[in-house]
mmCIF file of C-alpha atoms in Angstrom:
data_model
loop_
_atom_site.group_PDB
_atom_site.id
_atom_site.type_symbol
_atom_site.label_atom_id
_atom_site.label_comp_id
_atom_site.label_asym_id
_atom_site.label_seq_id
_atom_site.Cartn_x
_atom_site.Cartn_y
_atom_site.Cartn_z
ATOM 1 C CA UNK A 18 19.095 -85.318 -59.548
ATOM 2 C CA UNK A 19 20.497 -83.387 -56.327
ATOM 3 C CA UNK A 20 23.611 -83.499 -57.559
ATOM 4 C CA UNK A 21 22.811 -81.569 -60.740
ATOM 5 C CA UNK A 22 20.684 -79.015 -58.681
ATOM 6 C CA UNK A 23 23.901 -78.853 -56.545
ATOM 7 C CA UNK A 24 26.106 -77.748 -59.850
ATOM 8 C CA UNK A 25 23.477 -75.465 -60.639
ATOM 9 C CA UNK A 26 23.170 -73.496 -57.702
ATOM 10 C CA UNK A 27 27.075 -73.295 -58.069
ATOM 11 C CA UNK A 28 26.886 -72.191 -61.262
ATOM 12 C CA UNK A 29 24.253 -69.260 -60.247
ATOM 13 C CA UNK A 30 26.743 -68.389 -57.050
ATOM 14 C CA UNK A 31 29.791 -68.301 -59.286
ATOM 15 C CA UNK A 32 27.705 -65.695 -61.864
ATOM 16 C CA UNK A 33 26.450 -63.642 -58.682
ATOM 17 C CA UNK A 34 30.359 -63.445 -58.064
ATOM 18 C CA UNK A 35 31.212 -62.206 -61.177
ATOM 19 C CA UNK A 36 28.828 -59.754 -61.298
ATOM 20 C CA UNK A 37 29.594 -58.569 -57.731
ATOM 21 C CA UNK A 38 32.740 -58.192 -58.474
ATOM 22 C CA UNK A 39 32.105 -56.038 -61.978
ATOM 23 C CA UNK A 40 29.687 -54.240 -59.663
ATOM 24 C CA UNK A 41 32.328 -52.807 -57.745
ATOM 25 C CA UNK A 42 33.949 -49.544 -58.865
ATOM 26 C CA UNK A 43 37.484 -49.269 -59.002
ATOM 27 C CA UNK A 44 38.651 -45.337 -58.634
ATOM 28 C CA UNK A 45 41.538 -44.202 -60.824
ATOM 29 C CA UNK A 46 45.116 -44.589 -59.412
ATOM 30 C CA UNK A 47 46.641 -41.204 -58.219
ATOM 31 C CA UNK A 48 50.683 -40.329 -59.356
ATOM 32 C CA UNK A 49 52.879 -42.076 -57.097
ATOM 33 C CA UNK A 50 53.999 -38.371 -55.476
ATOM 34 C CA UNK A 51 52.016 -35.260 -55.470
ATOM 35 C CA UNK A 52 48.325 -34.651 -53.665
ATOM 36 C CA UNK A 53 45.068 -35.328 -55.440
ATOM 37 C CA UNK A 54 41.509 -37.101 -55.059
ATOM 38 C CA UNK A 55 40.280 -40.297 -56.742
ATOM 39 C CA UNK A 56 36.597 -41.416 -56.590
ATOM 40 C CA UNK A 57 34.190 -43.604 -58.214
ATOM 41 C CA UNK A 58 30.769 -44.334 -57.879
ATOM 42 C CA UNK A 59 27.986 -46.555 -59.812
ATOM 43 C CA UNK A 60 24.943 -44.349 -61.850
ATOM 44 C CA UNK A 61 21.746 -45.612 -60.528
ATOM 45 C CA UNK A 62 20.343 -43.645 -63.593
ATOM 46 C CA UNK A 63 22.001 -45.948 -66.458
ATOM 47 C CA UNK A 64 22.459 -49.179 -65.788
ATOM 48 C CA UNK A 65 25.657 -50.910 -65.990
ATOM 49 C CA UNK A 66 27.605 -47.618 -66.153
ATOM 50 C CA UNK A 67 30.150 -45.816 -63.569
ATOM 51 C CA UNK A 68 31.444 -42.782 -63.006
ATOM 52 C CA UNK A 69 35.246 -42.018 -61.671
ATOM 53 C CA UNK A 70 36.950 -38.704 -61.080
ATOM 54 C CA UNK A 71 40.227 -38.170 -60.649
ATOM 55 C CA UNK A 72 41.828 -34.348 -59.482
ATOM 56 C CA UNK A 73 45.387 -34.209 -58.906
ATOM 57 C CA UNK A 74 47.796 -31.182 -58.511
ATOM 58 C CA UNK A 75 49.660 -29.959 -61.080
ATOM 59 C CA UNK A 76 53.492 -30.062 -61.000
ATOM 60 C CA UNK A 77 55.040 -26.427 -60.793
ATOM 61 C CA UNK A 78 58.563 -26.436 -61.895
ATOM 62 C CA UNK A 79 59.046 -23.397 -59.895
ATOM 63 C CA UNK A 80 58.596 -25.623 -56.784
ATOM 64 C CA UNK A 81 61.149 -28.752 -56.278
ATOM 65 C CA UNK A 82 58.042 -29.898 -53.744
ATOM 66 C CA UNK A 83 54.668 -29.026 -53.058
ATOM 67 C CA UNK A 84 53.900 -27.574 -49.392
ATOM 68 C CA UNK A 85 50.451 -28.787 -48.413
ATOM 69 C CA UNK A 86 48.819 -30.143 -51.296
ATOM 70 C CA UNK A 87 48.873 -26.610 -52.264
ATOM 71 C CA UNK A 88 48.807 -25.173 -56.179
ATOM 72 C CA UNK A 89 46.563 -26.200 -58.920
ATOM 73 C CA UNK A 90 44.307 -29.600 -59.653
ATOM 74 C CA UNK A 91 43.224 -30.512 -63.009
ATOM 75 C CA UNK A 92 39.784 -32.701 -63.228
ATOM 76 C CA UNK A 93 40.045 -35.814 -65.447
ATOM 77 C CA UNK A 94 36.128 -37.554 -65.434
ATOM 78 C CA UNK A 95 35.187 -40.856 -66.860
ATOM 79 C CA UNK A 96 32.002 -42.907 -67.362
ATOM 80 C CA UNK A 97 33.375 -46.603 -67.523
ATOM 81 C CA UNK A 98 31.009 -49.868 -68.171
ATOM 82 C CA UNK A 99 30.284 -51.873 -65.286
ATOM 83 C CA UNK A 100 31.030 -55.004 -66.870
ATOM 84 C CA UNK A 101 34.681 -54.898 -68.296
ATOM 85 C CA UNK A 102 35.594 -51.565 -67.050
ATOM 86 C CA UNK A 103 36.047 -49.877 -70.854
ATOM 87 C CA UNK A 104 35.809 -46.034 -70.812
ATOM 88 C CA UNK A 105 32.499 -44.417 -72.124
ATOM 89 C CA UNK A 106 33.184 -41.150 -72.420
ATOM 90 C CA UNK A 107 35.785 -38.837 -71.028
ATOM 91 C CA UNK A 108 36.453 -35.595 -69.713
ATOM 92 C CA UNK A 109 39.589 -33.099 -69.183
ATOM 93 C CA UNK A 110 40.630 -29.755 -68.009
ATOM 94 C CA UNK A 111 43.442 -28.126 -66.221
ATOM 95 C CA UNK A 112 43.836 -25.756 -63.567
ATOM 96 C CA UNK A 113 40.257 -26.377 -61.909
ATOM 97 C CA UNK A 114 40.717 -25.778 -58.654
ATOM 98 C CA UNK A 115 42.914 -23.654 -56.133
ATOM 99 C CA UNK A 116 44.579 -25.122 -53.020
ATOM 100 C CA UNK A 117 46.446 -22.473 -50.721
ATOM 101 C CA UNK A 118 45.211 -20.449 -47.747
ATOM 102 C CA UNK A 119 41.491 -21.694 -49.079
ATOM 103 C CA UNK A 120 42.239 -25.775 -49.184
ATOM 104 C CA UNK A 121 40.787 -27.789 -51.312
ATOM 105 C CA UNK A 122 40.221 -30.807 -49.024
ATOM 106 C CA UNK A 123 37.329 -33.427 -50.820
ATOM 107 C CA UNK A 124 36.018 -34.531 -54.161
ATOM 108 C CA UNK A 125 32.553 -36.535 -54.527
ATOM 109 C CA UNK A 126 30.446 -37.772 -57.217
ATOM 110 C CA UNK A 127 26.902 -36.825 -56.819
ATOM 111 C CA UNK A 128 23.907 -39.115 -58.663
ATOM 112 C CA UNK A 129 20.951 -37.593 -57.631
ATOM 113 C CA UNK A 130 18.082 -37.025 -60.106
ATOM 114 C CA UNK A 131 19.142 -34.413 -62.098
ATOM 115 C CA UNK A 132 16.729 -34.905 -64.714
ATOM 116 C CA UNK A 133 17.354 -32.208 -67.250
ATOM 117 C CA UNK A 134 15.510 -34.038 -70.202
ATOM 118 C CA UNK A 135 12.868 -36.830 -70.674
ATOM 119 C CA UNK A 136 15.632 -38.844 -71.594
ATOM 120 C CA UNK A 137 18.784 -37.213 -70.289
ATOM 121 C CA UNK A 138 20.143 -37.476 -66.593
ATOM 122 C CA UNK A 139 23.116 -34.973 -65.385
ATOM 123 C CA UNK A 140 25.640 -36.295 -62.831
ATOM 124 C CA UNK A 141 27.201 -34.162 -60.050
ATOM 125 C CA UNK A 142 30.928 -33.525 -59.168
ATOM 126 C CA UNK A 143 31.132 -31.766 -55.788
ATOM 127 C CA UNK A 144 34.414 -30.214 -54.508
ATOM 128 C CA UNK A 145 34.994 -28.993 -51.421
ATOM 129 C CA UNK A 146 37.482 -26.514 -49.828
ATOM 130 C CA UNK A 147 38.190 -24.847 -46.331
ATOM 131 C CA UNK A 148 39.972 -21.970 -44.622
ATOM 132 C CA UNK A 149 42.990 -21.950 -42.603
ATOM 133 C CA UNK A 150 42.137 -19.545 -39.996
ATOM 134 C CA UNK A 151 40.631 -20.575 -36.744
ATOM 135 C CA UNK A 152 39.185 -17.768 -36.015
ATOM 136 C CA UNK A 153 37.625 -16.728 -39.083
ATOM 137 C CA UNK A 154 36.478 -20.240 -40.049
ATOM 138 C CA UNK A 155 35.243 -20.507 -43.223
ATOM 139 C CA UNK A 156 33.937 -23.059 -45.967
ATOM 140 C CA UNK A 157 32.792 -23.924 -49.602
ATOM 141 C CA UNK A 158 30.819 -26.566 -51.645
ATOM 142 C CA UNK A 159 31.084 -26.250 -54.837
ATOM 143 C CA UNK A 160 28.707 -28.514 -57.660
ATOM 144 C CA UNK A 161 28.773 -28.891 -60.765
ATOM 145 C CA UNK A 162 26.656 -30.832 -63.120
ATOM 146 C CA UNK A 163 28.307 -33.247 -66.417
ATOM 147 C CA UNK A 164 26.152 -34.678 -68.892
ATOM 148 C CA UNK A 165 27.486 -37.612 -71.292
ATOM 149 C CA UNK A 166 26.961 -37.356 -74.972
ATOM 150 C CA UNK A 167 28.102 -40.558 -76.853
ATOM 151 C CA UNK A 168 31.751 -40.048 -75.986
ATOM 152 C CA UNK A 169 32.263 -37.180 -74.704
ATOM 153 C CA UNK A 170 31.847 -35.298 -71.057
ATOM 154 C CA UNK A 171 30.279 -31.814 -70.900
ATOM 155 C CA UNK A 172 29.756 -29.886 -68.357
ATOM 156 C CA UNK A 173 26.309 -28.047 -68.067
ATOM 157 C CA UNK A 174 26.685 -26.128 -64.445
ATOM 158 C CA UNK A 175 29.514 -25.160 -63.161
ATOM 159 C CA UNK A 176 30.768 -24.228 -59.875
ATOM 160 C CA UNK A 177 27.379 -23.380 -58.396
ATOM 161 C CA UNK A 178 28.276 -23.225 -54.113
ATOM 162 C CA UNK A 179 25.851 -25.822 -52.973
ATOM 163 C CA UNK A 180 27.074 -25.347 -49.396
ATOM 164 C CA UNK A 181 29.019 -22.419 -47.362
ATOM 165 C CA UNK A 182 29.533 -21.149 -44.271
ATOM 166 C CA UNK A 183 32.015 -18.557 -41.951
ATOM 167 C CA UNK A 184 31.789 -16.871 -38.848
ATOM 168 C CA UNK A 185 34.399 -15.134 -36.110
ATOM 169 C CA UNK A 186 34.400 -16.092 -32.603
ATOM 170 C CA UNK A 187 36.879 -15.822 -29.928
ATOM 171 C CA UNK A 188 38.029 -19.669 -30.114
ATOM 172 C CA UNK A 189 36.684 -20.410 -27.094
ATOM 173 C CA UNK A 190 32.988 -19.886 -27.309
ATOM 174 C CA UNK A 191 31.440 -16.348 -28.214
ATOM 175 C CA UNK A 192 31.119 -15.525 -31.852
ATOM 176 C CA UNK A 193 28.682 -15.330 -35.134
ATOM 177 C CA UNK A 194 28.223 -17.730 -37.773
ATOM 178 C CA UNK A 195 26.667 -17.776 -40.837
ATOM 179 C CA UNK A 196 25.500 -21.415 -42.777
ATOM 180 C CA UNK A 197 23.967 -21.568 -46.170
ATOM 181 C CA UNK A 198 22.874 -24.193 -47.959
ATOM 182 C CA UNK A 199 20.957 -24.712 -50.749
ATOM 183 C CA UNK A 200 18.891 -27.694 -53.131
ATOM 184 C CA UNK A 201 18.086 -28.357 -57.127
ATOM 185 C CA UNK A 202 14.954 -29.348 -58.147
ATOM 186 C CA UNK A 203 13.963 -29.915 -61.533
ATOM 187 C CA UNK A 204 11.192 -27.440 -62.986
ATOM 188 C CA UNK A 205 8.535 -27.837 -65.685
ATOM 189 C CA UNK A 206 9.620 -24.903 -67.468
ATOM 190 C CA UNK A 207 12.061 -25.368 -70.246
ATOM 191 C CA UNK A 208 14.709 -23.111 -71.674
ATOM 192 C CA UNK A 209 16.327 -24.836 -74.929
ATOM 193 C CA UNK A 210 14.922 -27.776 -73.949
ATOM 194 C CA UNK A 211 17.114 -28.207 -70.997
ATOM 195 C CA UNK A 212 14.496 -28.179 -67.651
ATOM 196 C CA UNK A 213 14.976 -24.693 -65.655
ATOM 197 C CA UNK A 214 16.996 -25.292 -62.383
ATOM 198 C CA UNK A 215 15.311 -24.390 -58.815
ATOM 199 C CA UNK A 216 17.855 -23.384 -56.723
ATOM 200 C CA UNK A 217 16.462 -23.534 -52.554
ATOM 201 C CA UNK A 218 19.316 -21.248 -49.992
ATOM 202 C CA UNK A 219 18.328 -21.788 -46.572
ATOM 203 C CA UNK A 220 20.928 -19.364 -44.260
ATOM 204 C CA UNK A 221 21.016 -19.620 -40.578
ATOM 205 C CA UNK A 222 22.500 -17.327 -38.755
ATOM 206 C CA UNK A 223 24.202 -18.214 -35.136
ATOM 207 C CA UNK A 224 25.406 -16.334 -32.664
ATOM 208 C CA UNK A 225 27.195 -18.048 -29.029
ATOM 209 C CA UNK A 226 27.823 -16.374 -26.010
ATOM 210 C CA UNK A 227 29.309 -17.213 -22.239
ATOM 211 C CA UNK A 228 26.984 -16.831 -19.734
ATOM 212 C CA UNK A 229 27.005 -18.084 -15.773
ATOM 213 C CA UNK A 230 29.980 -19.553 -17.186
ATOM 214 C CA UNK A 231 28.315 -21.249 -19.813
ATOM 215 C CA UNK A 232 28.258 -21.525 -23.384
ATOM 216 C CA UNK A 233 24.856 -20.655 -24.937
ATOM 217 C CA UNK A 234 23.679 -20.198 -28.461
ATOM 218 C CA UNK A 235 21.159 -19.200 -30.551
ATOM 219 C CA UNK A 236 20.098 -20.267 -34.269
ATOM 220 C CA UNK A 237 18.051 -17.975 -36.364
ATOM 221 C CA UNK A 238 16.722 -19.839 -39.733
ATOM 222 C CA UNK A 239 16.068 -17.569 -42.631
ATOM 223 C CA UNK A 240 13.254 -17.685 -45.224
ATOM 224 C CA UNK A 241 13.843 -19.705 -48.611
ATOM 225 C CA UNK A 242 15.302 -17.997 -51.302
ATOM 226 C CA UNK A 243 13.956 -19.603 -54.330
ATOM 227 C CA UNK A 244 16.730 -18.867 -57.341
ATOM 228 C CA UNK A 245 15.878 -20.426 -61.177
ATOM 229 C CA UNK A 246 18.807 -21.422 -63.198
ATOM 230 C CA UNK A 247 18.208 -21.241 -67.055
ATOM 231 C CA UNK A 248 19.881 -23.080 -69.453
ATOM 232 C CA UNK A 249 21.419 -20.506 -72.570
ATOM 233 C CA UNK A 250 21.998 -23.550 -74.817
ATOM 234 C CA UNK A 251 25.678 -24.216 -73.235
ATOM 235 C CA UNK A 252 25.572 -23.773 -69.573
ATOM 236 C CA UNK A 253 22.972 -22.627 -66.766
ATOM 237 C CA UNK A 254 23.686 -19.627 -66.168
ATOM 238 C CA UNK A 255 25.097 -19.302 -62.021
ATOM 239 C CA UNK A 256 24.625 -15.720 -60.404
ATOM 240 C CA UNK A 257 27.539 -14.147 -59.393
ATOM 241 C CA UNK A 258 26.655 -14.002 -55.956
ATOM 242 C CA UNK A 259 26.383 -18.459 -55.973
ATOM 243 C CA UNK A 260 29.296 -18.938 -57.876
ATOM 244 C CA UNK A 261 32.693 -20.098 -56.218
ATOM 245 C CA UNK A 262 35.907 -18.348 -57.255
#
């Protein structure tokens, strides 16, 4: 008798491996040459399913290499099934984001409850990008929101800046900054069906000074800015003022 409980807690172990193993997302392989990001990451909201995205830069045959990563990414996006790794449902489109003097320097999934139907979950791509100049630092986050449909990818929000910030100091330690950053939540209000976005911006504002020889600073936290994104039937729309370039 123990040794068929033996084979059968075997059995179990060797199933928990295989499903570990299914269970762990594989990102998309980059080009041998040339810059680019490849993620992947499980969706808590449909089980069994994962989500990869793939950016790399686009070959300009003005250019026999590329300085820096720099030029133009496309944005290939797949949900894949957990279990043999078959695509779900794709997505595609060139020239999506910019990499020069403003780098584009990350790439993230994002799964949080973006519940835009009773039945219907968005997922999140975030991209994010910096500036070169010390002095003047500056940076981006930029989200936007994909919803599957059978096979096919759509996006629903696009380029909204989730995150920013910039200043100018004198490298050392006296300056002003400026941080923003901002939430979703999902309203009860409804525009074609698709649940109105509440955007949150929080800014703080910063300012650092030497004094007895010693760096001090001072953080100033504005009030929340509540913004509502509606959906026109194709997109939310994204003020001009939250929308990266």
């Amino acid at each position: 008798m123990l040794k068929y409980k033996i084979l059968g807690y075997i059995a179990i172990i060797s199933i928990l491996g295989v499903s570990q193993a299914y269970a762990e997302c594989e990102a998309p392989p980059l080009p041998e040459e040339g810059a680019g990001y490849s993620v992947c990451k499980d969706w808590p909201a449909y089980d069994g399913q994962t989500i990869t995205a793939l950016s790399k830069i686009e070959p300009d045959p003005k250019l026999s290499e590329m300085e820096d990563g720099s030029g133009m990414y496309d944005l290939e996006l797949s949900v894949v099934s957990t279990i043999n790794g078959k695509p779900l449902a794709n997505y595609s489109k060139a020239s999506v984001f910019s990499s020069d003097a403003f780098r584009f320097d990350s790439l993230r999934i994002d799964t949080a409850r973006y519940k835009l139907t009773s039945d219907l979950r968005a997922f999140g791509v975030r991209a994010s990008f910096t500036g070169s100049s010390r002095p003047n630092p500056f940076y981006e986050t930029w989200l936007s929101l994909y919803v599957r449909e059978g096979n096919v990818i759509r996006p629903v929000l696009e380029k909204l800046v989730i995150e920013s910030g910039s200043g100018e100091w004198d490298t050392n330690c006296a300056g002003e900054f400026s941080h923003t950053k901002r939430s979703l939540d999902m309203a009860k209000t409804r525009s074609h069906d698709f649940a109105d976005v509440i955007v949150k911006s929080v800014t703080t504002d910063s300012k650092s000074w030497v004094e007895n020889g010693d760096c001090k600073s001072k953080d100033t936290v504005g009030k929340t800015v509540l913004t509502t994104l509606r959906y026109n039937g194709q997109q939310y729309v994204v003020p001009e003022k939250m929308r990266g370039l």
